[in-house]
CSV table of C-alpha atoms in Angstrom, one decimal:
chain,number,residue,atom,x,y,z
A,1,MET,CA,10.9,3.8,-28.1
A,2,SER,CA,10.0,6.1,-25.3
A,3,LEU,CA,10.3,4.8,-21.8
A,4,GLN,CA,7.2,4.3,-19.7
A,5,LYS,CA,6.3,7.2,-17.5
A,6,CYS,CA,5.2,7.0,-13.8
A,7,ALA,CA,3.6,9.8,-11.9
A,8,CYS,CA,4.3,10.3,-8.2
A,9,ILE,CA,0.8,11.2,-7.0
A,10,ASP,CA,2.0,12.6,-3.7
A,11,THR,CA,3.5,15.5,-5.6
A,12,LEU,CA,1.4,15.5,-8.8
A,13,TYR,CA,-2.4,15.7,-9.0
A,14,THR,CA,-2.6,16.8,-5.4
A,15,GLU,CA,-5.4,19.2,-6.2
A,16,LEU,CA,-7.6,16.1,-6.7
A,17,PRO,CA,-9.0,13.6,-4.1
A,18,TRP,CA,-6.7,10.6,-3.7
A,19,LEU,CA,-8.8,8.1,-5.6
A,20,GLU,CA,-9.3,10.5,-8.6
A,21,ARG,CA,-5.6,10.8,-9.2
A,22,PHE,CA,-5.2,7.4,-10.8
A,23,GLN,CA,-7.6,8.2,-13.7
A,24,ALA,CA,-6.2,11.7,-14.1
A,25,ALA,CA,-2.7,10.2,-14.5
A,26,LYS,CA,-3.9,7.6,-16.9
A,27,ASP,CA,-5.7,10.2,-19.0
A,28,ASP,CA,-2.5,12.3,-19.2
A,29,GLY,CA,-0.5,9.4,-20.6
A,30,PHE,CA,1.2,7.9,-17.6
A,31,ALA,CA,1.7,4.1,-17.5
A,32,ALA,CA,2.0,3.9,-13.8
A,33,VAL,CA,1.8,5.8,-10.5
A,34,GLU,CA,3.8,5.7,-7.3
A,35,PHE,CA,3.4,7.2,-3.9
A,36,TRP,CA,5.2,7.5,-0.5
A,37,ASP,CA,3.6,6.2,2.6
A,38,TRP,CA,1.3,3.1,2.3
A,39,ARG,CA,0.3,3.3,5.9
A,40,ILE,CA,-2.0,6.4,5.4
A,41,ARG,CA,-3.8,4.9,2.4
A,42,ASP,CA,-6.8,2.5,2.1
A,43,LEU,CA,-4.9,-0.1,0.1
A,44,ASP,CA,-8.0,-2.0,-1.2
A,45,ALA,CA,-9.6,1.3,-2.4
A,46,THR,CA,-6.3,2.3,-3.9
A,47,ARG,CA,-5.9,-0.9,-5.8
A,48,GLU,CA,-9.5,-0.7,-7.0
A,49,ALA,CA,-9.0,2.9,-8.3
A,50,ALA,CA,-5.8,1.9,-10.2
A,51,GLU,CA,-7.4,-1.2,-11.7
A,52,LYS,CA,-10.5,0.8,-12.8
A,53,ALA,CA,-8.3,3.4,-14.4
A,54,GLY,CA,-6.1,0.7,-16.1
A,55,ILE,CA,-2.9,2.1,-14.6
A,56,ALA,CA,-0.2,0.2,-12.8
A,57,ILE,CA,1.1,0.9,-9.3
A,58,SER,CA,4.9,0.9,-9.4
A,59,GLY,CA,5.6,1.1,-5.7
A,60,PHE,CA,6.0,3.1,-2.5
A,61,ASN,CA,8.4,3.6,0.4
A,62,GLY,CA,9.0,0.6,2.5
A,63,ASP,CA,11.2,1.5,5.4
A,64,ALA,CA,9.6,4.4,7.3
A,65,ASP,CA,11.0,4.8,10.9
A,66,TYR,CA,14.0,2.5,10.7
A,67,SER,CA,17.6,2.8,9.3
A,68,LEU,CA,19.7,0.3,7.5
A,69,VAL,CA,22.9,1.9,8.9
A,70,ASP,CA,21.9,1.4,12.6
A,71,PRO,CA,22.7,-2.2,13.6
A,72,THR,CA,20.3,-2.0,16.5
A,73,HIS,CA,17.4,-1.5,14.1
A,74,LYS,CA,17.8,-4.8,12.3
A,75,GLU,CA,15.0,-6.7,13.9
A,76,ALA,CA,12.5,-3.8,13.6
A,77,TYR,CA,13.6,-2.9,10.1
A,78,LEU,CA,13.1,-6.4,8.8
A,79,ALA,CA,9.7,-6.7,10.6
A,80,TYR,CA,8.5,-3.4,9.0
A,81,LEU,CA,9.8,-4.3,5.6
A,82,LYS,CA,7.9,-7.6,5.8
A,83,GLN,CA,4.7,-5.5,6.4
A,84,SER,CA,5.6,-3.2,3.4
A,85,LEU,CA,6.1,-6.2,1.1
A,86,ALA,CA,2.7,-7.6,2.2
A,87,ALA,CA,1.2,-4.1,1.5
A,88,ALA,CA,2.7,-4.1,-2.0
A,89,LYS,CA,1.1,-7.5,-2.7
A,90,GLN,CA,-2.2,-6.2,-1.4
A,91,VAL,CA,-2.2,-3.1,-3.6
A,92,GLY,CA,-0.7,-4.8,-6.6
A,93,ALA,CA,2.7,-2.9,-6.6
A,94,LYS,CA,5.8,-4.4,-8.0
A,95,SER,CA,8.4,-2.8,-5.8
A,96,VAL,CA,9.1,-0.9,-2.6
A,97,THR,CA,11.8,1.8,-2.1
A,98,ILE,CA,14.3,1.7,0.7
A,99,HIS,CA,16.8,4.1,2.1
A,100,SER,CA,19.9,4.1,4.3
A,101,ASN,CA,18.4,6.4,7.0
A,102,ALA,CA,14.9,6.8,8.5
A,103,LEU,CA,13.1,9.9,7.1
A,104,GLY,CA,10.7,12.1,9.0
A,105,ASP,CA,8.2,14.7,7.9
A,106,GLY,CA,9.3,16.5,4.7
A,107,GLY,CA,12.1,13.9,4.2
A,108,ILE,CA,14.2,15.2,7.1
A,109,VAL,CA,16.8,12.6,8.1
A,110,VAL,CA,15.8,11.6,11.6
A,111,ASN,CA,19.2,10.6,12.8
A,112,HIS,CA,22.6,11.5,11.3
A,113,TYR,CA,24.3,8.8,13.4
A,114,ASP,CA,27.4,10.9,13.9
A,115,GLU,CA,28.4,8.6,16.7
A,116,LEU,CA,28.8,5.7,14.2
A,117,SER,CA,31.7,5.3,11.9
A,118,ASP,CA,31.2,4.9,8.1
A,119,THR,CA,32.5,1.4,8.5
A,120,VAL,CA,29.8,0.5,10.9
A,121,LYS,CA,27.1,2.2,8.8
A,122,LEU,CA,28.2,0.4,5.6
A,123,CYS,CA,28.6,-3.0,7.2
A,124,SER,CA,25.2,-2.7,8.9
A,125,MET,CA,23.6,-1.7,5.6
A,126,TYR,CA,25.2,-4.7,3.8
A,127,ASP,CA,24.3,-7.1,6.5
A,128,MET,CA,20.6,-6.0,6.7
A,129,LEU,CA,20.3,-5.9,2.9
A,130,LEU,CA,21.3,-9.6,2.8
A,131,ASP,CA,18.2,-10.4,4.9
A,132,CYS,CA,16.0,-7.9,3.1
A,133,VAL,CA,16.6,-9.6,-0.3
A,134,LYS,CA,15.5,-12.9,1.3
A,135,LEU,CA,12.2,-11.4,2.2
A,136,ALA,CA,11.9,-9.7,-1.2
A,137,GLU,CA,12.6,-13.0,-3.0
A,138,GLU,CA,10.1,-14.8,-1.0
A,139,ALA,CA,7.4,-12.1,-1.6
A,140,GLU,CA,8.4,-11.7,-5.3
A,141,ILE,CA,8.6,-7.9,-4.8
A,142,ASN,CA,11.5,-5.8,-5.9
A,143,LEU,CA,13.5,-3.5,-3.7
A,144,ASN,CA,14.9,-0.2,-5.0
A,145,LEU,CA,17.7,1.3,-3.0
A,146,GLU,CA,17.7,5.1,-3.2
A,147,ALA,CA,20.6,7.4,-2.5
A,148,LEU,CA,19.5,11.0,-1.6
A,149,ASN,CA,21.0,14.4,-1.9
A,150,ILE,CA,22.7,15.8,1.3
A,151,THR,CA,22.9,19.4,0.1
A,152,THR,CA,19.3,20.5,0.2
A,153,ASP,CA,16.6,18.0,1.1
A,154,HIS,CA,18.2,15.2,3.2
A,155,VAL,CA,21.2,16.5,5.1
A,156,GLY,CA,22.9,13.7,7.1
A,157,ASN,CA,21.8,10.8,4.8
A,158,PHE,CA,24.5,8.2,4.6
A,159,LEU,CA,23.9,6.7,1.2
A,160,LYS,CA,24.7,9.6,-1.2
A,161,THR,CA,26.4,8.2,-4.3
A,162,THR,CA,25.3,6.1,-7.2
A,163,GLN,CA,28.6,4.2,-7.0
A,164,MET,CA,28.0,2.9,-3.4
A,165,SER,CA,24.4,2.0,-4.3
A,166,ALA,CA,25.3,0.1,-7.4
A,167,GLU,CA,28.3,-1.6,-6.0
A,168,ILE,CA,26.4,-2.9,-2.9
A,169,CYS,CA,23.7,-4.2,-5.2
A,170,ARG,CA,26.3,-5.9,-7.4
A,171,LEU,CA,27.9,-7.6,-4.4
A,172,ILE,CA,24.6,-8.8,-3.0
A,173,HIS,CA,23.6,-10.0,-6.5
A,174,SER,CA,19.9,-10.6,-6.1
A,175,PRO,CA,17.5,-9.9,-9.0
A,176,ARG,CA,15.2,-8.4,-6.4
A,177,LEU,CA,17.6,-5.6,-5.3
A,178,LYS,CA,18.3,-2.7,-7.7
A,179,VAL,CA,19.2,1.0,-7.5
A,180,LEU,CA,16.6,3.8,-7.6
A,181,TYR,CA,18.6,6.4,-9.6
A,182,ASP,CA,17.1,9.8,-8.7
A,183,VAL,CA,18.5,12.2,-11.3
A,184,TYR,CA,17.6,15.3,-9.2
A,185,HIS,CA,19.3,14.0,-6.1
A,186,MET,CA,22.4,12.8,-7.9
A,187,GLN,CA,22.8,16.0,-9.9
A,188,LEU,CA,23.1,17.9,-6.6
A,189,ASN,CA,25.5,15.3,-5.1
A,190,GLU,CA,27.7,14.2,-7.9
A,191,GLY,CA,26.7,15.5,-11.4
A,192,CYS,CA,28.1,13.6,-14.4
A,193,ILE,CA,24.6,12.2,-15.1
A,194,CYS,CA,25.3,10.5,-18.5
A,195,ASP,CA,28.6,9.0,-17.4
A,196,THR,CA,26.9,7.6,-14.3
A,197,ILE,CA,24.2,6.1,-16.4
A,198,SER,CA,26.8,4.5,-18.7
A,199,ASN,CA,28.6,3.0,-15.7
A,200,TYR,CA,25.8,1.8,-13.5
A,201,SER,CA,22.5,1.5,-15.5
A,202,ASP,CA,22.7,-2.3,-15.4
A,203,GLN,CA,21.8,-1.9,-11.7
A,204,PHE,CA,18.9,0.5,-12.2
A,205,GLY,CA,15.5,-0.7,-11.2
A,206,HIS,CA,13.7,2.7,-11.2
A,207,ILE,CA,14.4,6.3,-12.2
A,208,HIS,CA,13.2,9.5,-10.5
A,209,VAL,CA,13.1,12.8,-12.4
A,210,ALA,CA,12.9,16.4,-11.2
A,211,ASP,CA,14.9,19.3,-12.4
A,212,ALA,CA,17.6,21.0,-10.4
A,213,PRO,CA,17.7,23.3,-8.6
A,214,GLY,CA,14.1,23.6,-7.4
A,215,ARG,CA,12.8,20.0,-7.8
A,216,HIS,CA,10.2,21.1,-10.4
A,217,GLU,CA,9.4,19.8,-13.9
A,218,PRO,CA,11.9,19.3,-16.7
A,219,GLY,CA,12.8,22.6,-18.3
A,220,THR,CA,12.8,24.6,-15.1
A,221,GLY,CA,16.4,23.9,-14.1
A,222,GLU,CA,19.8,23.0,-15.5
A,223,ILE,CA,19.3,19.3,-16.5
A,224,ASN,CA,19.0,18.4,-20.1
A,225,TYR,CA,16.3,15.7,-19.6
A,226,THR,CA,15.8,15.0,-23.3
A,227,LYS,CA,19.5,13.9,-23.4
A,228,VAL,CA,19.2,12.0,-20.2
A,229,ILE,CA,16.2,10.0,-21.3
A,230,ARG,CA,17.7,9.2,-24.7
A,231,HIS,CA,20.9,8.1,-22.9
A,232,LEU,CA,19.0,5.8,-20.6
A,233,GLU,CA,17.4,4.2,-23.6
A,234,ALA,CA,20.8,3.9,-25.4
A,235,CYS,CA,22.2,2.1,-22.3
A,236,GLY,CA,19.4,-0.4,-22.3
A,237,TYR,CA,17.3,0.8,-19.4
A,238,THR,CA,13.7,-0.4,-19.8
A,239,GLY,CA,12.0,0.3,-16.5
A,240,TYR,CA,9.8,3.2,-15.4
A,241,VAL,CA,10.8,6.8,-15.3
A,242,GLY,CA,9.1,8.2,-12.2
A,243,TYR,CA,8.3,11.9,-12.1
A,244,GLU,CA,8.7,12.7,-8.4
A,245,LEU,CA,8.6,16.5,-8.7
A,246,PHE,CA,6.7,19.5,-7.3
A,247,PRO,CA,5.0,21.5,-10.1
A,248,ALA,CA,6.3,25.0,-10.4
A,249,THR,CA,2.8,26.3,-10.9
A,250,ASN,CA,0.2,23.5,-11.4
A,251,THR,CA,0.0,19.8,-12.4
A,252,THR,CA,-1.4,20.7,-15.9
A,253,ASP,CA,1.6,22.8,-16.8
A,254,ALA,CA,4.0,20.3,-15.2
A,255,VAL,CA,2.6,17.4,-17.2
A,256,LYS,CA,2.9,19.4,-20.4
A,257,ALA,CA,6.6,20.0,-19.7
A,258,ILE,CA,7.1,16.3,-18.8
A,259,MET,CA,5.7,15.1,-22.1
A,260,GLU,CA,7.7,17.7,-24.0
A,261,HIS,CA,11.0,16.6,-22.5
A,262,ALA,CA,10.4,12.9,-22.5
């Protein structure tokens, strides 16, 4: 059985007005959509557009200007996450995505925290996540912790391996905290995609897909996505596969490639 597909409508369907992207994604066969920054969207209108189209909203980013690895950010991080969880409930989303470091325009890592040791960063992240899951459990919204590539798009990001993401989720052991496994990011950082899926897919809450290099649709780079999707299924993954990619030419051609490699 094919996994359900989710379109990132901040990278796909950008030629259309925001509220028209939901129906377009539904018409193309996507089961859900996701996006990045909830603060710039009319959440009530967004929910109405999704419900009218009959498509789910998987989630969006939930941490914005604050970092899990900075112990001085704890109060502000938790306060903002609480707002994000409320926004998820308002729009009807099931999850929010969180990261180790604050991200600026274009995904630039705002602060590399070179003055902090890895020990401080890791302990701060663990400490904050313990409180994050309490908020998530209360709100009944999932958190997806995403590692990012440090070679191309997010130089200076602390969380860069699937192993660290999965192990910290296992230690915290909350059903509301899972890993967002981004195949593109992790191909750049660590490779060994199928072995990684075998080892850690029990902790996966969401998948992101883009080919590497280039961050375009499957078939434009070096990743065998037909094999990757089949292996996710074989390992028991049942969540969404989110296509967070930039079309090499246009959305129509990108969607055709997505469906061919699913």
